[in-house]
Amino acid sequence: MTEAPHSLTATEALAAIAGGRLTARALIESCLDRIAALEPDVQAWAHIAHDAALAAADAADRGTSALRGVPFAAKDIIDTHDMPTGYGSPIHAGARPAADASCVAMARAAGAVLLGKTVTTEFANLTPGPTRNPRDLARTPGGSSSGSAAAVAAEMVPLAYGTQTTQSTIRPASFCGVHGYCPTQGDFRLSGVREAAGSFDRLGLIARSLADIALLRDVLLRRPIGSFTALDDAPRIGLCRSHLWPMLDPALRADIEAAVDRLARAGAAVADAETPARFAGLADAHTAISSFEFVRNFAFEIDRHWDRISPQLREGRIATGLAMDFDRYRAALAEAEACRRQIDALFGDADVLITAAALGEAPEGIEATGSAAVGALWTPLYLPCATLPVFEGPGGMPMGLQVIGRMGDDDRMLAAGQWIEAHL
């Protein structure tokens, strides 16, 4: 094998192990060596399970499990029975849950090896941890799944779990130049994942290929590995600029327009998809709903550990949530539902929509995680989405193209994303 094992995608590594060209032990050792080399700069990990991962790799090499020892990482708001889960807060530092979250349990049952826990922003919200963008250490990796995106981008691990309540998977994946995916709302179970705002929380997958995303999706749905199939024909694509278009980096706008031309020349039917005017209010509805739910989910921490919560979180999400009354919350829920009833009209004849994954490339500095405006528009609609690392910004940093599917049509969305990526 000419490539270092840590540089393989999960799908490539699985094929190499199944073909006898690689062992799980060698793959895990290569990933751990990569972590040792880069972690002092990137700081993607909250906990590294060195010895346990090697032992699990040896067990995988003795068996015939579906994933054969392929490594993965879990965001540190996802419970693990044998590793700390601190939720990015000193309040819970060193805490040991009694059980694995369902997503961890299912991956382990399929033979995947958990390398450790990745850094999250505080309670998967505003205040960043120490993680830096591996493409440029002076820039943010995005949030809140900052460590997961950085670890995958740095080739420390091929697969990682994130979560998304606003834009916490798609944005860091875009900033770090990897693939991120969020399913149709409700497709993945969240047992053992710390709730931020249950109306919007989703498990996110981060990887270096859409094939890897599809692989892990099969595991989480407990369906046969390899259910993903390519499209037979070019997809019908709706270009959705939305009211956010003027906010995008001009280079990103130009890249998206050029991509549309290339896709059309490749055979895709591309048309404009106009967002209803009502969608401009989705960000306010999202803020009302998520803030109302957040402060109730973290009532213990707010009541008992106020001084150990960061000022940024206290003065932002918590202050907004404490000021939000139930009538406003119910009205916001109704507004989001009214927008979801307009989704069919938005898509028209399109199989998928394409739009920006973020406003541009990762901003400089690690004191903030970048604007989540794009997620505040799309997350309340409950649609499946993925970001493709196909653009480069003026600062030489990645910029993602977001592909959005119809509700419940994740397989077609991923297949269309693979076709789009192949032609860009």
Coordinates of C-alpha atoms in Angstrom, one line a residue:
M1 CA 0.0 0.0 0.0
T2 CA 1.5 3.3 -1.1
E3 CA -0.8 5.7 0.9
A4 CA -0.4 6.1 4.6
P5 CA -3.4 4.3 6.2
H6 CA -4.5 7.4 8.0
S7 CA -5.1 9.2 4.7
L8 CA -7.6 6.6 3.4
T9 CA -11.3 7.3 3.5
A10 CA -13.3 4.8 5.5
T11 CA -14.6 3.1 2.4
E12 CA -11.0 2.7 1.0
A13 CA -9.7 1.4 4.4
L14 CA -12.6 -1.1 4.7
A15 CA -11.8 -2.4 1.2
A16 CA -8.1 -2.7 2.0
I17 CA -8.8 -4.6 5.3
A18 CA -11.3 -6.9 3.6
G19 CA -8.8 -7.5 0.8
G20 CA -6.0 -8.4 3.2
R21 CA -3.8 -5.4 2.3
L22 CA -4.3 -3.7 5.6
T23 CA -5.1 -4.6 9.2
A24 CA -7.3 -2.7 11.6
R25 CA -4.3 -2.5 14.0
A26 CA -2.1 -0.8 11.3
L27 CA -4.9 1.6 10.5
I28 CA -5.5 2.6 14.1
E29 CA -1.8 2.9 14.8
S30 CA -1.4 5.2 11.7
C31 CA -4.3 7.4 12.9
L32 CA -2.9 7.6 16.5
D33 CA 0.5 8.6 15.1
R34 CA -1.1 11.3 13.0
I35 CA -2.9 12.6 16.1
A36 CA 0.3 12.6 18.0
A37 CA 2.0 14.7 15.3
L38 CA -0.7 17.3 14.7
E39 CA -2.8 17.5 17.8
P40 CA -0.5 20.0 19.6
D41 CA -1.4 22.5 16.9
V42 CA -4.9 21.5 15.9
Q43 CA -6.3 20.6 19.4
A44 CA -9.3 18.7 18.0
W45 CA -9.6 16.1 20.8
A46 CA -11.1 16.3 24.3
H47 CA -10.1 12.7 25.0
I48 CA -8.0 10.1 23.1
A49 CA -8.6 6.4 23.9
H50 CA -5.2 5.2 22.8
D51 CA -4.9 1.8 24.5
A52 CA -8.6 1.0 24.2
A53 CA -8.6 1.8 20.5
L54 CA -5.6 -0.6 19.9
A55 CA -7.3 -3.3 21.8
A56 CA -10.5 -2.9 19.8
A57 CA -8.5 -3.0 16.6
D58 CA -7.0 -6.3 17.6
A59 CA -10.4 -7.7 18.3
A60 CA -11.6 -6.4 14.9
D61 CA -8.7 -8.2 13.2
R62 CA -9.8 -11.5 14.8
G63 CA -13.4 -11.1 13.6
T64 CA -15.5 -10.5 10.6
S65 CA -17.6 -7.4 11.5
A66 CA -19.1 -5.2 8.9
L67 CA -16.8 -2.2 9.5
R68 CA -13.7 -4.3 10.4
G69 CA -12.1 -1.8 12.8
V70 CA -12.6 1.4 10.8
P71 CA -12.0 4.3 13.3
F72 CA -14.4 7.1 14.1
A73 CA -14.7 10.0 16.6
A74 CA -17.6 11.3 18.6
K75 CA -18.4 14.9 19.5
D76 CA -18.1 15.5 23.2
I77 CA -21.8 16.0 23.8
I78 CA -22.3 12.3 22.8
D79 CA -22.3 9.8 25.7
T80 CA -19.7 7.1 25.9
H81 CA -19.7 4.6 28.8
D82 CA -15.9 4.2 28.8
M83 CA -14.7 7.8 28.1
P84 CA -15.5 11.1 29.7
T85 CA -18.3 13.2 28.2
G86 CA -17.9 16.9 29.3
Y87 CA -20.2 18.8 26.9
G88 CA -17.5 21.4 26.4
S89 CA -18.1 22.8 30.0
P90 CA -16.0 22.7 33.2
I91 CA -19.3 21.9 35.0
H92 CA -19.2 18.3 33.6
A93 CA -15.4 17.8 33.2
G94 CA -14.5 14.2 33.7
A95 CA -18.2 13.0 33.9
R96 CA -18.7 9.3 33.0
P97 CA -22.1 8.4 31.5
A98 CA -23.4 4.9 32.3
A99 CA -24.1 3.9 28.6
D100 CA -23.1 4.7 25.1
A101 CA -25.3 6.9 23.0
S102 CA -27.2 4.9 20.4
C103 CA -25.1 6.2 17.5
V104 CA -21.9 5.1 19.3
A105 CA -23.4 1.8 20.3
M106 CA -24.5 1.0 16.7
A107 CA -21.1 1.9 15.2
R108 CA -19.3 -0.2 17.7
A109 CA -21.7 -3.1 17.2
A110 CA -20.8 -2.9 13.5
G111 CA -17.1 -3.2 14.3
A112 CA -16.0 0.5 14.2
V113 CA -13.4 1.6 16.6
L114 CA -13.9 4.8 18.7
L115 CA -10.7 6.7 18.8
G116 CA -12.0 9.3 21.3
K117 CA -14.1 12.4 21.8
T118 CA -13.7 15.6 19.8
V119 CA -13.9 19.2 21.1
T120 CA -17.3 20.9 21.1
T121 CA -18.1 24.5 21.8
E122 CA -19.7 25.0 25.3
F123 CA -22.9 22.9 25.3
A124 CA -22.7 22.9 21.5
N125 CA -23.5 26.6 21.4
L126 CA -21.5 29.8 21.2
T127 CA -18.3 29.7 23.2
P128 CA -15.4 28.0 21.3
G129 CA -12.9 25.5 22.6
P130 CA -9.2 25.5 21.6
T131 CA -9.6 23.8 18.2
R132 CA -8.0 25.4 15.2
N133 CA -8.6 25.0 11.5
P134 CA -6.0 22.5 10.2
R135 CA -6.1 24.3 6.8
D136 CA -4.9 27.5 8.5
L137 CA -4.2 27.4 12.3
A138 CA -5.0 31.1 12.5
R139 CA -8.6 30.5 11.5
T140 CA -11.7 29.0 13.2
P141 CA -12.7 25.5 12.3
G142 CA -16.3 26.6 12.8
G143 CA -18.7 25.2 15.4
S144 CA -20.1 23.7 17.3
S145 CA -18.7 20.4 15.9
S146 CA -15.3 22.0 15.7
G147 CA -13.1 19.1 16.7
S148 CA -15.0 16.6 14.6
A149 CA -14.5 18.6 11.4
A150 CA -10.9 19.5 12.2
A151 CA -10.0 15.8 13.0
V152 CA -11.4 14.6 9.8
A153 CA -9.8 17.4 7.7
A154 CA -6.4 16.7 9.4
E155 CA -6.7 13.0 8.4
M156 CA -6.6 12.0 12.1
V157 CA -9.7 9.9 11.6
P158 CA -11.9 9.2 8.5
L159 CA -15.3 9.5 10.2
A160 CA -16.7 11.6 13.0
Y161 CA -20.1 12.4 14.6
G162 CA -21.2 16.0 15.0
T163 CA -24.5 17.5 15.8
Q164 CA -26.5 20.3 14.3
T165 CA -29.0 22.6 15.9
T166 CA -28.4 25.6 13.7
Q167 CA -25.3 25.0 11.4
S168 CA -23.0 23.0 13.6
T169 CA -22.1 20.2 11.1
I170 CA -22.4 21.9 7.7
R171 CA -20.5 25.1 8.6
P172 CA -17.4 23.4 10.2
A173 CA -17.3 20.9 7.4
S174 CA -17.4 23.7 4.9
F175 CA -14.7 25.7 6.7
C176 CA -12.4 22.7 7.0
G177 CA -12.9 21.4 3.5
V178 CA -14.6 18.0 4.2
H179 CA -18.0 16.5 3.6
G180 CA -20.8 17.1 6.2
Y181 CA -24.3 15.6 6.2
C182 CA -27.4 16.1 8.2
P183 CA -30.4 13.7 7.6
T184 CA -34.0 14.4 7.3
Q185 CA -35.2 15.5 10.8
G186 CA -35.8 12.4 12.9
D187 CA -34.0 9.8 10.8
F188 CA -31.2 9.2 13.3
R189 CA -31.9 8.5 16.9
L190 CA -30.5 10.9 19.5
S191 CA -30.6 8.8 22.6
G192 CA -27.5 9.7 24.7
V193 CA -26.8 12.9 22.8
R194 CA -27.2 16.0 25.1
E195 CA -30.2 17.9 23.9
A196 CA -29.7 21.6 23.0
A197 CA -33.1 22.3 21.3
G198 CA -35.0 19.2 20.5
S199 CA -37.1 20.8 17.8
F200 CA -34.0 21.1 15.7
D201 CA -31.2 18.8 17.0
R202 CA -29.8 16.4 14.5
L203 CA -26.9 14.0 14.5
G204 CA -24.4 15.0 11.8
L205 CA -21.9 12.9 9.9
I206 CA -18.5 14.3 8.8
A207 CA -16.2 12.4 6.4
R208 CA -13.8 12.9 3.5
S209 CA -16.2 11.4 0.9
L210 CA -20.0 11.0 0.3
A211 CA -19.4 7.2 0.0
D212 CA -18.2 7.3 3.7
I213 CA -21.3 9.3 4.6
A214 CA -23.5 6.7 3.0
L215 CA -21.6 3.9 4.7
L216 CA -22.2 5.3 8.2
R217 CA -25.8 6.2 7.3
D218 CA -26.4 2.5 6.5
V219 CA -25.0 1.6 9.9
L220 CA -27.2 4.0 11.8
L221 CA -30.3 2.9 9.9
R222 CA -29.3 -0.8 10.4
R223 CA -29.7 -1.6 6.8
P224 CA -27.3 -3.6 4.6
I225 CA -23.9 -1.9 4.0
G226 CA -23.8 -0.7 0.4
S227 CA -27.4 0.4 0.1
F228 CA -26.3 3.6 -1.6
T229 CA -26.5 3.6 -5.4
A230 CA -25.5 6.2 -8.0
L231 CA -27.9 8.1 -10.2
D232 CA -28.7 6.7 -13.6
D233 CA -29.4 10.1 -15.1
A234 CA -28.3 13.7 -14.4
P235 CA -30.3 15.3 -11.6
R236 CA -32.7 18.2 -11.9
I237 CA -31.2 21.0 -9.8
G238 CA -32.7 24.1 -8.4
L239 CA -30.3 27.0 -7.7
C240 CA -31.5 28.7 -4.5
R241 CA -29.9 32.1 -4.0
S242 CA -32.4 33.1 -1.2
H243 CA -32.4 36.5 0.6
L244 CA -28.9 35.6 1.9
W245 CA -27.3 35.9 -1.5
P246 CA -26.0 39.5 -1.0
M247 CA -24.3 38.4 2.3
L248 CA -22.2 35.8 0.5
D249 CA -18.5 36.4 -0.2
P250 CA -18.5 37.7 -3.9
A251 CA -16.0 34.9 -4.8
L252 CA -18.5 32.3 -3.5
R253 CA -21.3 33.8 -5.5
A254 CA -19.1 33.7 -8.6
D255 CA -18.1 30.1 -7.9
I256 CA -21.7 29.0 -7.5
E257 CA -22.8 30.7 -10.8
A258 CA -19.8 29.1 -12.6
A259 CA -20.7 25.7 -11.1
V260 CA -24.3 26.0 -12.4
D261 CA -22.9 26.5 -15.9
R262 CA -20.7 23.5 -15.6
L263 CA -23.5 21.3 -14.3
A264 CA -25.8 22.4 -17.1
R265 CA -23.1 21.6 -19.7
A266 CA -22.8 18.2 -18.1
G267 CA -26.4 17.4 -18.7
A268 CA -28.2 18.6 -15.5
A269 CA -31.5 20.5 -15.8
V270 CA -30.8 23.6 -13.8
A271 CA -33.4 26.3 -12.9
D272 CA -33.8 29.0 -10.4
A273 CA -35.6 28.1 -7.1
E274 CA -37.0 31.2 -5.5
T275 CA -37.4 31.0 -1.7
P276 CA -40.8 32.4 -0.5
A277 CA -40.7 35.8 1.0
R278 CA -41.9 34.3 4.3
F279 CA -38.6 32.4 4.7
A280 CA -36.9 35.6 5.6
G281 CA -38.5 35.3 9.0
L282 CA -37.2 31.8 9.7
A283 CA -34.1 33.0 11.5
D284 CA -36.1 34.8 14.0
A285 CA -38.4 31.8 14.5
H286 CA -35.3 29.6 14.9
T287 CA -33.9 31.9 17.5
A288 CA -37.1 32.0 19.5
I289 CA -37.6 28.2 19.4
S290 CA -34.0 27.2 20.1
S291 CA -33.4 29.7 22.9
F292 CA -36.7 28.8 24.7
E293 CA -35.8 25.1 24.6
F294 CA -32.1 25.6 25.4
V295 CA -32.6 27.4 28.7
R296 CA -35.1 24.7 29.9
N297 CA -32.7 21.9 28.9
F298 CA -29.9 23.5 30.9
A299 CA -32.0 24.5 33.9
F300 CA -29.7 22.7 36.3
E301 CA -26.5 24.3 35.0
I302 CA -28.2 27.8 35.0
D303 CA -29.6 27.4 38.5
R304 CA -26.6 25.7 40.2
H305 CA -23.5 26.7 38.2
W306 CA -24.2 30.1 36.8
D307 CA -20.7 31.4 37.4
R308 CA -19.1 28.5 35.5
I309 CA -21.0 29.3 32.3
S310 CA -19.2 31.6 29.9
P311 CA -20.2 35.2 29.8
Q312 CA -20.7 34.8 26.0
L313 CA -23.3 32.1 26.5
R314 CA -25.0 33.8 29.5
E315 CA -25.4 37.1 27.7
G316 CA -26.4 35.5 24.4
R317 CA -28.5 32.3 24.0
I318 CA -29.4 32.1 27.7
A319 CA -30.5 35.7 28.1
T320 CA -32.6 35.4 24.9
G321 CA -34.2 32.2 26.2
L322 CA -35.0 33.5 29.6
A323 CA -36.7 36.5 28.0
M324 CA -38.7 34.3 25.7
D325 CA -42.3 33.6 26.8
F326 CA -44.4 30.6 25.9
D327 CA -46.8 32.5 23.5
R328 CA -43.8 33.7 21.4
Y329 CA -42.4 30.2 21.4
R330 CA -45.7 28.7 20.2
A331 CA -46.0 31.4 17.5
A332 CA -42.5 30.6 16.3
L333 CA -43.3 26.9 16.1
A334 CA -46.3 27.7 14.0
E335 CA -44.3 30.0 11.7
A336 CA -41.7 27.3 11.0
E337 CA -44.4 24.8 10.2
A338 CA -46.1 27.3 7.9
C339 CA -42.8 27.6 6.0
R340 CA -42.4 23.8 5.8
R341 CA -45.7 23.6 4.0
Q342 CA -44.2 25.7 1.2
I343 CA -41.3 23.3 0.5
D344 CA -42.9 21.5 -2.4
A345 CA -43.5 24.8 -4.2
L346 CA -39.8 25.8 -3.5
F347 CA -38.5 22.6 -5.1
G348 CA -40.9 22.6 -8.1
D349 CA -39.6 19.9 -10.5
A350 CA -36.1 19.8 -8.9
D351 CA -34.6 16.7 -7.3
V352 CA -32.3 18.8 -5.2
L353 CA -31.5 22.4 -4.4
I354 CA -27.9 23.8 -4.3
T355 CA -26.9 26.9 -2.3
A356 CA -24.0 28.1 -0.2
A357 CA -22.9 26.0 2.8
A358 CA -21.7 29.1 4.7
L359 CA -21.3 32.8 3.9
G360 CA -17.7 32.2 2.7
E361 CA -14.4 30.8 3.9
A362 CA -13.5 30.4 7.6
P363 CA -12.9 33.8 9.3
E364 CA -9.5 34.5 10.9
G365 CA -9.3 34.1 14.7
I366 CA -10.6 31.4 17.0
E367 CA -12.6 33.6 19.4
A368 CA -15.8 33.0 17.4
T369 CA -17.0 30.3 15.0
G370 CA -18.4 32.4 12.1
S371 CA -21.9 33.3 11.0
A372 CA -24.6 30.7 11.2
A373 CA -27.0 32.6 9.0
V374 CA -27.2 29.9 6.3
G375 CA -28.2 27.3 8.9
A376 CA -30.8 29.5 10.5
L377 CA -32.6 29.5 7.1
W378 CA -32.4 25.8 6.3
T379 CA -32.3 23.9 9.6
P380 CA -35.9 24.8 10.6
L381 CA -37.1 23.2 7.3
Y382 CA -36.1 19.7 8.4
L383 CA -34.6 18.8 5.0
P384 CA -31.6 16.6 4.4
C385 CA -28.4 18.4 3.4
A386 CA -24.8 17.9 2.7
T387 CA -21.8 20.1 1.9
L388 CA -19.3 19.4 -0.8
P389 CA -15.8 20.8 -0.6
V390 CA -15.6 22.0 -4.2
F391 CA -14.6 25.7 -3.9
E392 CA -11.6 27.7 -2.8
G393 CA -11.9 31.2 -1.3
P394 CA -9.8 34.2 -1.9
G395 CA -7.7 33.4 1.2
G396 CA -7.0 29.9 -0.2
M397 CA -9.5 28.3 2.3
P398 CA -12.2 25.8 1.4
M399 CA -15.8 26.9 0.7
G400 CA -18.6 24.4 0.5
L401 CA -21.5 23.9 -1.9
Q402 CA -24.6 22.8 0.0
V403 CA -26.9 20.2 -1.6
I404 CA -30.4 20.0 -0.1
G405 CA -32.9 17.2 -0.7
R406 CA -36.6 16.7 -0.2
M407 CA -37.8 15.5 3.2
G408 CA -37.2 11.7 3.4
D409 CA -35.3 11.6 0.1
D410 CA -31.8 11.4 1.6
D411 CA -30.5 8.6 -0.7
R412 CA -31.4 10.6 -3.8
M413 CA -29.8 13.7 -2.3
L414 CA -26.6 11.9 -1.6
A415 CA -26.5 10.4 -5.0
A416 CA -27.2 13.8 -6.6
G417 CA -24.4 15.2 -4.5
Q418 CA -22.0 12.6 -5.7
W419 CA -22.9 13.4 -9.4
I420 CA -22.5 17.1 -8.8
E421 CA -19.1 16.6 -7.1
A422 CA -17.9 14.4 -9.9
H423 CA -18.7 17.1 -12.5
L424 CA -17.1 20.0 -10.5

